[in-house]
Amino acid sequence: MAALDSVAAVVLLVALTQPFFTAGTRKLVKLNVVDGVGGASASGAYSRTQRQQQQQQQGGFGSSASGFEPGDPAPPFHVETLDGQQFAYPPPSGLNFSLVIHGFTNKSAFLECLWTRDTALADLLQGFPEGARALFLSFDETARSDARWMRSQIERAAAALRRKEILSRVYFSPVPVHELGNWIPKVLHSWVCPGINCGLDQAVFTSPEWGLPVVAKRLDARYDWLRGGWGQKSYSLADAGDGCEPSPSVSGAVAWVSEGNCSFFVKVKNMASSKAAGVLVYAFLGNPIQDMNCEGTECFTALGIPASMVHLEPAVVLALRNKQPVTVSFQKTPSPNFFVAIDQQGDLAEMGWFLYPTFSFVNWQAQWFDFSTQLRKQLTAPAQVLTVFKNVVMQGDPGAVTTVDLPTGAMDFDVLQLEATLSCPGKRDETCAPWDHTVQLYVCCDKFGPLCDMELGRWITAFHRGTGHWLTDVSPLMPLLDGKKCTFKMQTAPWAKPWVSGLRLRFGHSNHSAGDHSNILYPFKLEPLFNGGTFDKDYNSRYHPVNFTVPPSTKKVEVYAVITGHGSDENGCGEFCVTSHHFLVNGIFNNSRSFDSAGTALGCAERVGEGAVPNEGGTWLYGRGGWCDGLQVNPWRMDITQQLNMTGSNSILYFGLFRGKDPNPASNPGEIIMYSYLVFYK
Ligand SMILES: *[C@@H]1O[C@H](CO)[C@@H](O)[C@H](O)[C@H]1NC(C)=O
Ligand SMILES: *[C@@H]1O[C@H](CO)[C@@H](O)[C@H](O)[C@H]1NC(C)=O
Ligand SMILES: *[C@@H]1O[C@H](CO)[C@@H](O)[C@H](O)[C@H]1NC(C)=O
Ligand SMILES: *[C@@H]1O[C@H](CO)[C@@H](O)[C@H](O)[C@H]1NC(C)=O
Ligand SMILES: *[C@@H]1O[C@H](CO)[C@@H](O)[C@H](O)[C@H]1NC(C)=O
Ligand SMILES: *[C@@H]1O[C@H](CO)[C@@H](O)[C@H](O)[C@H]1NC(C)=O
Ligand SMILES: *[C@@H]1O[C@H](CO)[C@@H](O)[C@H](O)[C@H]1NC(C)=O
């Protein structure tokens, strides 16, 4: 619930500043900071030649100059485990799982919190898919005791939740990473530590009496709770007790407050109202660093200062007690990557960003490996395949464009699927473009016909991740391909950094094995209906009923619509507000759909199993208006045959509502992007 409410809070925070259409604009809050710090700078446009050179260099078996790359096959290895056995990869029985490899270090407050937070461990137990295994390692000299501790943490959580089954799928090695002697250290060290919560975030305290500064690990408050990061400067530190009351003496300083007695929110709010520059909450001796977040309605109040949690530092406490001046500054020391993976096919893979301390990010990546394996299986089904784009750079206006000949007899198929991929100029996610923009595919097979340049498919880019791979059934749109030569145009925001797109059309039969096609319906006519527009008070008055008659010998009529909401008015519309969409047939049949998961904390994380790319930069986890980052937009199909007069005239009208009413934003209206069609089958 807490996180859900924090969604709403952030909507409020950024609503004023964001341009519409850069869907997911809330990410701006931290990402600009992160890009510079975490090394995930996707800066510099890649020319086609650079990209080709890079691909050539990276072509061979794990042989590029920089070592192993994502997508390279993982060489066999074995490591000693705590029980004195060996974990051998691949297993002698054959590979049928994905493997997550984690390197722990207690120098990271994020990892300390990850491994001590009950809910973080519970998440692992509840969502780690059966097709996955995990190998837990430690970077530290204390690897043996770290491994025992990690095991006991999981055992404890497994006992509490009665999910001991997981213990047969997790392995712990007492050998520190730097003594493994295999390729794993190289990959952990050479793959850029991505985004936030990787690398070692630290607070550095100084005081005139000390010889050396005191460097302490720190965990910043949830990225989507508190806006803004620490400045690159030195702050003075001022004691404010438990922070449960305002404390005027902290004005201009970083407030040093203890955990406990009131919520993190109350502490930060009090310190903000006391004009503190920021807050450091310390854990009492022996207590772990916690995940600082708001809870419930707290999240609706915007707090303008940064906050982090550290351990109690006795030297700091003593100096403050003795009225010695103490200053604090904030730094990030690079670290190896904490997580890498091997997919079910045996290829190395990155794990993306861990936005807050929970093992759900491990689960989501592993769930996506399951999805990807399933998709590969689906792609072995018989189909006539037409390659439209093969690693084509899509950037600027008009994006990726090509003209191809359609296979003869294309119209005899009743299934049309789009197999699309979006990858990056380089093999690493750090080369991927940021933001979640729409990608729209238009096709024109008859320049002079009414169906030229209609939308055939829509996807949303995966913020900083290049693994997107989707299969979308667009069979009703087959009539768009009525022609011999068709021009395909795939475009995203013209200002976006480059994506490398792949697109194949798969023509097939819905009943391939039966061989009898007599009762299959073919879409033979398409009538474009309504498009979207600015989601303001006039949104619905722009639509008028469309009258139509059903062509003779039609057996079925469908409405096919692809609708997504973008932008951010004061209600978060259309990206993060719940909108409903209605096709009213003959004045009485109200065909409705509501984007109920828009604005929910995990609405899109729950769709990883459908192919939503996990662990992206930014707030990919939140539900959105009809879409998710890194996912195809699923068409909405309604069979309206029973609602029609097949021999007379019919009407259809679209309208879109917010909370059951016409939208009425005060400013910054959002945008609905919609293509809709009537599809006639015979
Ligand atoms: C990690 O460090 C904290 C203090 O920095 C300590 O309290 C804790 O016991 C350590 N955990 C492990 C597993 O070493
Ligand atoms: C993988 O294979 C092992 C041993 O052959 C089997 O016990 C296990 O159930 C399989 N796992 C999956 C996810 O198929
Ligand atoms: C918490 O509150 C109690 C009771 O008011 C007080 O004695 C204690 O000092 C407080 N803790 C801190 C760290 O200020
Ligand atoms: C496939 O064909 C069989 C027999 O022709 C028919 O009964 C069945 O409904 C068809 N299935 C689909 C999905 O069209
Ligand atoms: C559609 O039909 C209705 C009722 O027959 C009529 O009033 C209306 O003008 C028609 N609309 C158009 C756009 O032709
Ligand atoms: C359908 O339209 C025809 C022609 O206008 C009309 O004669 C007939 O009554 C209509 N059928 C129904 C069920 O409304
Ligand atoms: C259609 O249904 C929605 C609720 O799902 C309702 O708000 C709307 O008023 C209905 N419209 C008509 C014309 O029945």
JSON list of C-alpha atoms in Angstrom, two decimals, residues 143-325:
[
{"chain": "A", "resi": 143, "resn": "ALA", "atom": "CA", "xyz": [32.65, -14.79, 2.33]},
{"chain": "A", "resi": 144, "resn": "ARG", "atom": "CA", "xyz": [32.25, -17.97, 4.37]},
{"chain": "A", "resi": 145, "resn": "SER", "atom": "CA", "xyz": [30.33, -16.30, 7.18]},
{"chain": "A", "resi": 146, "resn": "ASP", "atom": "CA", "xyz": [28.45, -14.10, 4.69]},
{"chain": "A", "resi": 147, "resn": "ALA", "atom": "CA", "xyz": [27.32, -17.22, 2.83]},
{"chain": "A", "resi": 148, "resn": "ARG", "atom": "CA", "xyz": [26.19, -18.87, 6.06]},
{"chain": "A", "resi": 149, "resn": "TRP", "atom": "CA", "xyz": [24.37, -15.69, 7.02]},
{"chain": "A", "resi": 150, "resn": "MET", "atom": "CA", "xyz": [22.64, -15.36, 3.64]},
{"chain": "A", "resi": 151, "resn": "ARG", "atom": "CA", "xyz": [21.59, -18.99, 3.90]},
{"chain": "A", "resi": 152, "resn": "SER", "atom": "CA", "xyz": [20.23, -18.50, 7.40]},
{"chain": "A", "resi": 153, "resn": "GLN", "atom": "CA", "xyz": [18.31, -15.41, 6.29]},
{"chain": "A", "resi": 154, "resn": "ILE", "atom": "CA", "xyz": [16.61, -17.39, 3.54]},
{"chain": "A", "resi": 155, "resn": "GLU", "atom": "CA", "xyz": [16.05, -20.39, 5.80]},
{"chain": "A", "resi": 156, "resn": "ARG", "atom": "CA", "xyz": [14.45, -18.20, 8.41]},
{"chain": "A", "resi": 157, "resn": "ALA", "atom": "CA", "xyz": [12.14, -16.55, 5.88]},
{"chain": "A", "resi": 158, "resn": "ALA", "atom": "CA", "xyz": [11.36, -19.91, 4.26]},
{"chain": "A", "resi": 159, "resn": "ALA", "atom": "CA", "xyz": [10.41, -21.41, 7.61]},
{"chain": "A", "resi": 160, "resn": "ALA", "atom": "CA", "xyz": [8.19, -18.46, 8.45]},
{"chain": "A", "resi": 161, "resn": "LEU", "atom": "CA", "xyz": [6.41, -18.68, 5.11]},
{"chain": "A", "resi": 162, "resn": "ARG", "atom": "CA", "xyz": [6.51, -22.49, 4.86]},
{"chain": "A", "resi": 163, "resn": "ARG", "atom": "CA", "xyz": [8.24, -22.34, 1.54]},
{"chain": "A", "resi": 164, "resn": "LYS", "atom": "CA", "xyz": [11.28, -24.48, 2.09]},
{"chain": "A", "resi": 165, "resn": "GLU", "atom": "CA", "xyz": [11.11, -25.75, -1.46]},
{"chain": "A", "resi": 166, "resn": "ILE", "atom": "CA", "xyz": [13.23, -22.82, -2.54]},
{"chain": "A", "resi": 167, "resn": "LEU", "atom": "CA", "xyz": [16.22, -24.13, -0.60]},
{"chain": "A", "resi": 168, "resn": "SER", "atom": "CA", "xyz": [16.75, -26.75, -3.30]},
{"chain": "A", "resi": 169, "resn": "ARG", "atom": "CA", "xyz": [17.21, -24.01, -5.91]},
{"chain": "A", "resi": 170, "resn": "VAL", "atom": "CA", "xyz": [19.56, -21.62, -4.16]},
{"chain": "A", "resi": 171, "resn": "TYR", "atom": "CA", "xyz": [23.29, -22.18, -3.70]},
{"chain": "A", "resi": 172, "resn": "PHE", "atom": "CA", "xyz": [25.74, -20.40, -1.40]},
{"chain": "A", "resi": 173, "resn": "SER", "atom": "CA", "xyz": [29.47, -20.35, -1.94]},
{"chain": "A", "resi": 174, "resn": "PRO", "atom": "CA", "xyz": [32.00, -19.74, 0.83]},
{"chain": "A", "resi": 175, "resn": "VAL", "atom": "CA", "xyz": [34.63, -18.76, -1.74]},
{"chain": "A", "resi": 176, "resn": "PRO", "atom": "CA", "xyz": [35.05, -14.99, -2.08]},
{"chain": "A", "resi": 177, "resn": "VAL", "atom": "CA", "xyz": [34.52, -13.70, -5.60]},
{"chain": "A", "resi": 178, "resn": "HIS", "atom": "CA", "xyz": [38.18, -12.72, -5.97]},
{"chain": "A", "resi": 179, "resn": "GLU", "atom": "CA", "xyz": [39.24, -16.33, -5.37]},
{"chain": "A", "resi": 180, "resn": "LEU", "atom": "CA", "xyz": [36.80, -18.01, -7.75]},
{"chain": "A", "resi": 181, "resn": "GLY", "atom": "CA", "xyz": [39.33, -18.32, -10.55]},
{"chain": "A", "resi": 182, "resn": "ASN", "atom": "CA", "xyz": [36.66, -18.51, -13.25]},
{"chain": "A", "resi": 183, "resn": "TRP", "atom": "CA", "xyz": [35.01, -15.97, -15.55]},
{"chain": "A", "resi": 184, "resn": "ILE", "atom": "CA", "xyz": [32.42, -14.76, -13.04]},
{"chain": "A", "resi": 185, "resn": "PRO", "atom": "CA", "xyz": [34.62, -12.09, -11.40]},
{"chain": "A", "resi": 186, "resn": "LYS", "atom": "CA", "xyz": [35.44, -10.70, -14.81]},
{"chain": "A", "resi": 187, "resn": "VAL", "atom": "CA", "xyz": [31.81, -10.27, -15.74]},
{"chain": "A", "resi": 188, "resn": "LEU", "atom": "CA", "xyz": [30.87, -8.79, -12.36]},
{"chain": "A", "resi": 189, "resn": "HIS", "atom": "CA", "xyz": [33.75, -6.33, -12.59]},
{"chain": "A", "resi": 190, "resn": "SER", "atom": "CA", "xyz": [33.50, -5.36, -16.24]},
{"chain": "A", "resi": 191, "resn": "TRP", "atom": "CA", "xyz": [29.75, -4.94, -16.66]},
{"chain": "A", "resi": 192, "resn": "VAL", "atom": "CA", "xyz": [28.80, -1.45, -15.75]},
{"chain": "A", "resi": 193, "resn": "CYS", "atom": "CA", "xyz": [27.12, -1.18, -12.45]},
{"chain": "A", "resi": 194, "resn": "PRO", "atom": "CA", "xyz": [23.78, 0.23, -13.57]},
{"chain": "A", "resi": 195, "resn": "GLY", "atom": "CA", "xyz": [21.61, 2.99, -12.27]},
{"chain": "A", "resi": 196, "resn": "ILE", "atom": "CA", "xyz": [20.80, 3.51, -8.66]},
{"chain": "A", "resi": 197, "resn": "ASN", "atom": "CA", "xyz": [21.51, 1.21, -5.72]},
{"chain": "A", "resi": 198, "resn": "CYS", "atom": "CA", "xyz": [24.61, -0.19, -7.32]},
{"chain": "A", "resi": 199, "resn": "GLY", "atom": "CA", "xyz": [28.06, 1.16, -6.51]},
{"chain": "A", "resi": 200, "resn": "LEU", "atom": "CA", "xyz": [28.81, 2.14, -2.94]},
{"chain": "A", "resi": 201, "resn": "ASP", "atom": "CA", "xyz": [26.84, 5.15, -1.74]},
{"chain": "A", "resi": 202, "resn": "GLN", "atom": "CA", "xyz": [28.62, 6.75, 1.17]},
{"chain": "A", "resi": 203, "resn": "ALA", "atom": "CA", "xyz": [28.43, 9.63, 3.60]},
{"chain": "A", "resi": 204, "resn": "VAL", "atom": "CA", "xyz": [31.79, 11.20, 4.49]},
{"chain": "A", "resi": 205, "resn": "PHE", "atom": "CA", "xyz": [32.05, 12.91, 7.90]},
{"chain": "A", "resi": 206, "resn": "THR", "atom": "CA", "xyz": [34.87, 15.23, 8.90]},
{"chain": "A", "resi": 207, "resn": "SER", "atom": "CA", "xyz": [35.65, 17.11, 12.09]},
{"chain": "A", "resi": 208, "resn": "PRO", "atom": "CA", "xyz": [38.74, 19.22, 12.94]},
{"chain": "A", "resi": 209, "resn": "GLU", "atom": "CA", "xyz": [39.78, 16.91, 15.78]},
{"chain": "A", "resi": 210, "resn": "TRP", "atom": "CA", "xyz": [39.88, 13.79, 13.61]},
{"chain": "A", "resi": 211, "resn": "GLY", "atom": "CA", "xyz": [42.91, 12.71, 11.62]},
{"chain": "A", "resi": 212, "resn": "LEU", "atom": "CA", "xyz": [40.86, 11.01, 8.93]},
{"chain": "A", "resi": 213, "resn": "PRO", "atom": "CA", "xyz": [37.30, 11.41, 7.74]},
{"chain": "A", "resi": 214, "resn": "VAL", "atom": "CA", "xyz": [34.75, 8.77, 8.74]},
{"chain": "A", "resi": 215, "resn": "VAL", "atom": "CA", "xyz": [33.28, 7.11, 5.66]},
{"chain": "A", "resi": 216, "resn": "ALA", "atom": "CA", "xyz": [29.95, 5.38, 6.21]},
{"chain": "A", "resi": 217, "resn": "LYS", "atom": "CA", "xyz": [27.74, 3.42, 3.86]},
{"chain": "A", "resi": 218, "resn": "ARG", "atom": "CA", "xyz": [24.39, 5.05, 3.26]},
{"chain": "A", "resi": 219, "resn": "LEU", "atom": "CA", "xyz": [21.06, 4.11, 1.69]},
{"chain": "A", "resi": 220, "resn": "ASP", "atom": "CA", "xyz": [19.08, 6.93, 0.12]},
{"chain": "A", "resi": 221, "resn": "ALA", "atom": "CA", "xyz": [15.34, 7.10, 0.70]},
{"chain": "A", "resi": 222, "resn": "ARG", "atom": "CA", "xyz": [13.17, 5.51, -1.98]},
{"chain": "A", "resi": 223, "resn": "TYR", "atom": "CA", "xyz": [13.85, 7.10, -5.30]},
{"chain": "A", "resi": 224, "resn": "ASP", "atom": "CA", "xyz": [10.19, 7.80, -5.90]},
{"chain": "A", "resi": 225, "resn": "TRP", "atom": "CA", "xyz": [9.50, 9.23, -2.47]},
{"chain": "A", "resi": 226, "resn": "LEU", "atom": "CA", "xyz": [11.98, 12.04, -1.95]},
{"chain": "A", "resi": 227, "resn": "ARG", "atom": "CA", "xyz": [12.84, 14.31, -4.77]},
{"chain": "A", "resi": 228, "resn": "GLY", "atom": "CA", "xyz": [16.33, 15.41, -5.46]},
{"chain": "A", "resi": 229, "resn": "GLY", "atom": "CA", "xyz": [19.71, 14.03, -4.47]},
{"chain": "A", "resi": 230, "resn": "TRP", "atom": "CA", "xyz": [22.56, 15.29, -2.41]},
{"chain": "A", "resi": 231, "resn": "GLY", "atom": "CA", "xyz": [24.60, 18.17, -3.78]},
{"chain": "A", "resi": 232, "resn": "GLN", "atom": "CA", "xyz": [28.28, 17.86, -4.55]},
{"chain": "A", "resi": 233, "resn": "LYS", "atom": "CA", "xyz": [29.26, 19.88, -1.52]},
{"chain": "A", "resi": 234, "resn": "SER", "atom": "CA", "xyz": [30.03, 19.72, 2.13]},
{"chain": "A", "resi": 235, "resn": "TYR", "atom": "CA", "xyz": [27.15, 20.33, 4.56]},
{"chain": "A", "resi": 236, "resn": "SER", "atom": "CA", "xyz": [27.40, 21.05, 8.25]},
{"chain": "A", "resi": 237, "resn": "LEU", "atom": "CA", "xyz": [25.77, 18.42, 10.42]},
{"chain": "A", "resi": 238, "resn": "ALA", "atom": "CA", "xyz": [23.40, 19.30, 13.27]},
{"chain": "A", "resi": 239, "resn": "ASP", "atom": "CA", "xyz": [21.95, 16.98, 15.89]},
{"chain": "A", "resi": 240, "resn": "ALA", "atom": "CA", "xyz": [18.14, 16.99, 16.01]},
{"chain": "A", "resi": 241, "resn": "GLY", "atom": "CA", "xyz": [17.49, 14.16, 18.48]},
{"chain": "A", "resi": 242, "resn": "ASP", "atom": "CA", "xyz": [14.88, 11.76, 17.17]},
{"chain": "A", "resi": 243, "resn": "GLY", "atom": "CA", "xyz": [13.56, 14.30, 14.66]},
{"chain": "A", "resi": 244, "resn": "CYS", "atom": "CA", "xyz": [10.01, 13.84, 15.91]},
{"chain": "A", "resi": 245, "resn": "GLU", "atom": "CA", "xyz": [9.71, 17.56, 16.64]},
{"chain": "A", "resi": 246, "resn": "PRO", "atom": "CA", "xyz": [10.84, 20.50, 14.51]},
{"chain": "A", "resi": 247, "resn": "SER", "atom": "CA", "xyz": [14.28, 21.76, 15.43]},
{"chain": "A", "resi": 248, "resn": "PRO", "atom": "CA", "xyz": [15.15, 25.32, 14.31]},
{"chain": "A", "resi": 249, "resn": "SER", "atom": "CA", "xyz": [18.86, 24.75, 15.00]},
{"chain": "A", "resi": 250, "resn": "VAL", "atom": "CA", "xyz": [19.20, 22.55, 11.91]},
{"chain": "A", "resi": 251, "resn": "SER", "atom": "CA", "xyz": [18.42, 25.37, 9.49]},
{"chain": "A", "resi": 252, "resn": "GLY", "atom": "CA", "xyz": [20.77, 25.13, 6.50]},
{"chain": "A", "resi": 253, "resn": "ALA", "atom": "CA", "xyz": [22.46, 21.99, 7.87]},
{"chain": "A", "resi": 254, "resn": "VAL", "atom": "CA", "xyz": [22.01, 18.27, 7.40]},
{"chain": "A", "resi": 255, "resn": "ALA", "atom": "CA", "xyz": [19.97, 17.04, 10.35]},
{"chain": "A", "resi": 256, "resn": "TRP", "atom": "CA", "xyz": [21.37, 14.05, 12.27]},
{"chain": "A", "resi": 257, "resn": "VAL", "atom": "CA", "xyz": [18.41, 12.15, 13.71]},
{"chain": "A", "resi": 258, "resn": "SER", "atom": "CA", "xyz": [17.96, 8.75, 15.29]},
{"chain": "A", "resi": 259, "resn": "GLU", "atom": "CA", "xyz": [15.63, 6.07, 14.05]},
{"chain": "A", "resi": 260, "resn": "GLY", "atom": "CA", "xyz": [12.50, 5.38, 16.05]},
{"chain": "A", "resi": 261, "resn": "ASN", "atom": "CA", "xyz": [9.81, 7.21, 18.03]},
{"chain": "A", "resi": 262, "resn": "CYS", "atom": "CA", "xyz": [8.07, 8.41, 14.86]},
{"chain": "A", "resi": 263, "resn": "SER", "atom": "CA", "xyz": [7.99, 7.56, 11.16]},
{"chain": "A", "resi": 264, "resn": "PHE", "atom": "CA", "xyz": [10.62, 8.47, 8.61]},
{"chain": "A", "resi": 265, "resn": "PHE", "atom": "CA", "xyz": [8.05, 10.74, 7.06]},
{"chain": "A", "resi": 266, "resn": "VAL", "atom": "CA", "xyz": [7.53, 12.70, 10.28]},
{"chain": "A", "resi": 267, "resn": "LYS", "atom": "CA", "xyz": [11.28, 13.11, 10.75]},
{"chain": "A", "resi": 268, "resn": "VAL", "atom": "CA", "xyz": [11.88, 14.34, 7.23]},
{"chain": "A", "resi": 269, "resn": "LYS", "atom": "CA", "xyz": [8.83, 16.59, 7.31]},
{"chain": "A", "resi": 270, "resn": "ASN", "atom": "CA", "xyz": [9.92, 18.17, 10.60]},
{"chain": "A", "resi": 271, "resn": "MET", "atom": "CA", "xyz": [13.42, 18.71, 9.34]},
{"chain": "A", "resi": 272, "resn": "ALA", "atom": "CA", "xyz": [12.12, 20.16, 6.06]},
{"chain": "A", "resi": 273, "resn": "SER", "atom": "CA", "xyz": [9.92, 22.59, 7.99]},
{"chain": "A", "resi": 274, "resn": "SER", "atom": "CA", "xyz": [12.99, 23.46, 10.11]},
{"chain": "A", "resi": 275, "resn": "LYS", "atom": "CA", "xyz": [14.73, 24.35, 6.84]},
{"chain": "A", "resi": 276, "resn": "ALA", "atom": "CA", "xyz": [17.31, 21.57, 7.02]},
{"chain": "A", "resi": 277, "resn": "ALA", "atom": "CA", "xyz": [19.25, 20.93, 3.82]},
{"chain": "A", "resi": 278, "resn": "GLY", "atom": "CA", "xyz": [18.70, 17.19, 4.23]},
{"chain": "A", "resi": 279, "resn": "VAL", "atom": "CA", "xyz": [18.33, 14.41, 6.77]},
{"chain": "A", "resi": 280, "resn": "LEU", "atom": "CA", "xyz": [20.58, 11.58, 7.90]},
{"chain": "A", "resi": 281, "resn": "VAL", "atom": "CA", "xyz": [18.70, 9.03, 9.95]},
{"chain": "A", "resi": 282, "resn": "TYR", "atom": "CA", "xyz": [20.99, 6.70, 11.87]},
{"chain": "A", "resi": 283, "resn": "ALA", "atom": "CA", "xyz": [20.22, 3.15, 12.95]},
{"chain": "A", "resi": 284, "resn": "PHE", "atom": "CA", "xyz": [20.97, 2.30, 16.55]},
{"chain": "A", "resi": 285, "resn": "LEU", "atom": "CA", "xyz": [23.92, 0.00, 17.16]},
{"chain": "A", "resi": 286, "resn": "GLY", "atom": "CA", "xyz": [23.19, -3.50, 15.95]},
{"chain": "A", "resi": 287, "resn": "ASN", "atom": "CA", "xyz": [20.17, -2.44, 13.87]},
{"chain": "A", "resi": 288, "resn": "PRO", "atom": "CA", "xyz": [20.19, -2.74, 10.10]},
{"chain": "A", "resi": 289, "resn": "ILE", "atom": "CA", "xyz": [19.80, 0.12, 7.69]},
{"chain": "A", "resi": 290, "resn": "GLN", "atom": "CA", "xyz": [16.19, 0.33, 6.53]},
{"chain": "A", "resi": 291, "resn": "ASP", "atom": "CA", "xyz": [14.34, 1.21, 3.38]},
{"chain": "A", "resi": 292, "resn": "MET", "atom": "CA", "xyz": [13.09, 4.73, 4.02]},
{"chain": "A", "resi": 293, "resn": "ASN", "atom": "CA", "xyz": [9.70, 5.30, 2.45]},
{"chain": "A", "resi": 294, "resn": "CYS", "atom": "CA", "xyz": [6.42, 7.00, 3.17]},
{"chain": "A", "resi": 295, "resn": "GLU", "atom": "CA", "xyz": [3.32, 5.10, 4.20]},
{"chain": "A", "resi": 296, "resn": "GLY", "atom": "CA", "xyz": [-0.33, 5.60, 3.32]},
{"chain": "A", "resi": 297, "resn": "THR", "atom": "CA", "xyz": [-1.52, 9.17, 3.05]},
{"chain": "A", "resi": 298, "resn": "GLU", "atom": "CA", "xyz": [1.93, 10.46, 4.11]},
{"chain": "A", "resi": 299, "resn": "CYS", "atom": "CA", "xyz": [2.89, 9.97, 0.51]},
{"chain": "A", "resi": 300, "resn": "PHE", "atom": "CA", "xyz": [0.58, 12.74, -0.63]},
{"chain": "A", "resi": 301, "resn": "THR", "atom": "CA", "xyz": [2.76, 15.39, 0.99]},
{"chain": "A", "resi": 302, "resn": "ALA", "atom": "CA", "xyz": [5.73, 16.50, -1.06]},
{"chain": "A", "resi": 303, "resn": "LEU", "atom": "CA", "xyz": [8.93, 16.91, 0.97]},
{"chain": "A", "resi": 304, "resn": "GLY", "atom": "CA", "xyz": [11.59, 18.92, -0.76]},
{"chain": "A", "resi": 305, "resn": "ILE", "atom": "CA", "xyz": [14.80, 17.60, 0.85]},
{"chain": "A", "resi": 306, "resn": "PRO", "atom": "CA", "xyz": [16.92, 14.48, 0.43]},
{"chain": "A", "resi": 307, "resn": "ALA", "atom": "CA", "xyz": [17.30, 11.88, 3.16]},
{"chain": "A", "resi": 308, "resn": "SER", "atom": "CA", "xyz": [19.47, 8.83, 3.71]},
{"chain": "A", "resi": 309, "resn": "MET", "atom": "CA", "xyz": [19.99, 6.21, 6.36]},
{"chain": "A", "resi": 310, "resn": "VAL", "atom": "CA", "xyz": [23.36, 5.29, 7.89]},
{"chain": "A", "resi": 311, "resn": "HIS", "atom": "CA", "xyz": [24.62, 3.37, 10.89]},
{"chain": "A", "resi": 312, "resn": "LEU", "atom": "CA", "xyz": [25.29, 5.21, 14.13]},
{"chain": "A", "resi": 313, "resn": "GLU", "atom": "CA", "xyz": [28.87, 6.48, 14.02]},
{"chain": "A", "resi": 314, "resn": "PRO", "atom": "CA", "xyz": [30.19, 6.85, 17.59]},
{"chain": "A", "resi": 315, "resn": "ALA", "atom": "CA", "xyz": [32.78, 9.43, 16.54]},
{"chain": "A", "resi": 316, "resn": "VAL", "atom": "CA", "xyz": [30.07, 11.58, 15.00]},
{"chain": "A", "resi": 317, "resn": "VAL", "atom": "CA", "xyz": [27.86, 11.31, 18.06]},
{"chain": "A", "resi": 318, "resn": "LEU", "atom": "CA", "xyz": [30.73, 12.21, 20.34]},
{"chain": "A", "resi": 319, "resn": "ALA", "atom": "CA", "xyz": [31.83, 15.20, 18.28]},
{"chain": "A", "resi": 320, "resn": "LEU", "atom": "CA", "xyz": [28.27, 16.56, 18.12]},
{"chain": "A", "resi": 321, "resn": "ARG", "atom": "CA", "xyz": [27.83, 16.05, 21.85]},
{"chain": "A", "resi": 322, "resn": "ASN", "atom": "CA", "xyz": [31.06, 17.99, 22.46]},
{"chain": "A", "resi": 323, "resn": "LYS", "atom": "CA", "xyz": [29.86, 20.77, 20.16]},
{"chain": "A", "resi": 324, "resn": "GLN", "atom": "CA", "xyz": [32.65, 20.08, 17.70]},
{"chain": "A", "resi": 325, "resn": "PRO", "atom": "CA", "xyz": [31.80, 21.07, 14.13]}
]
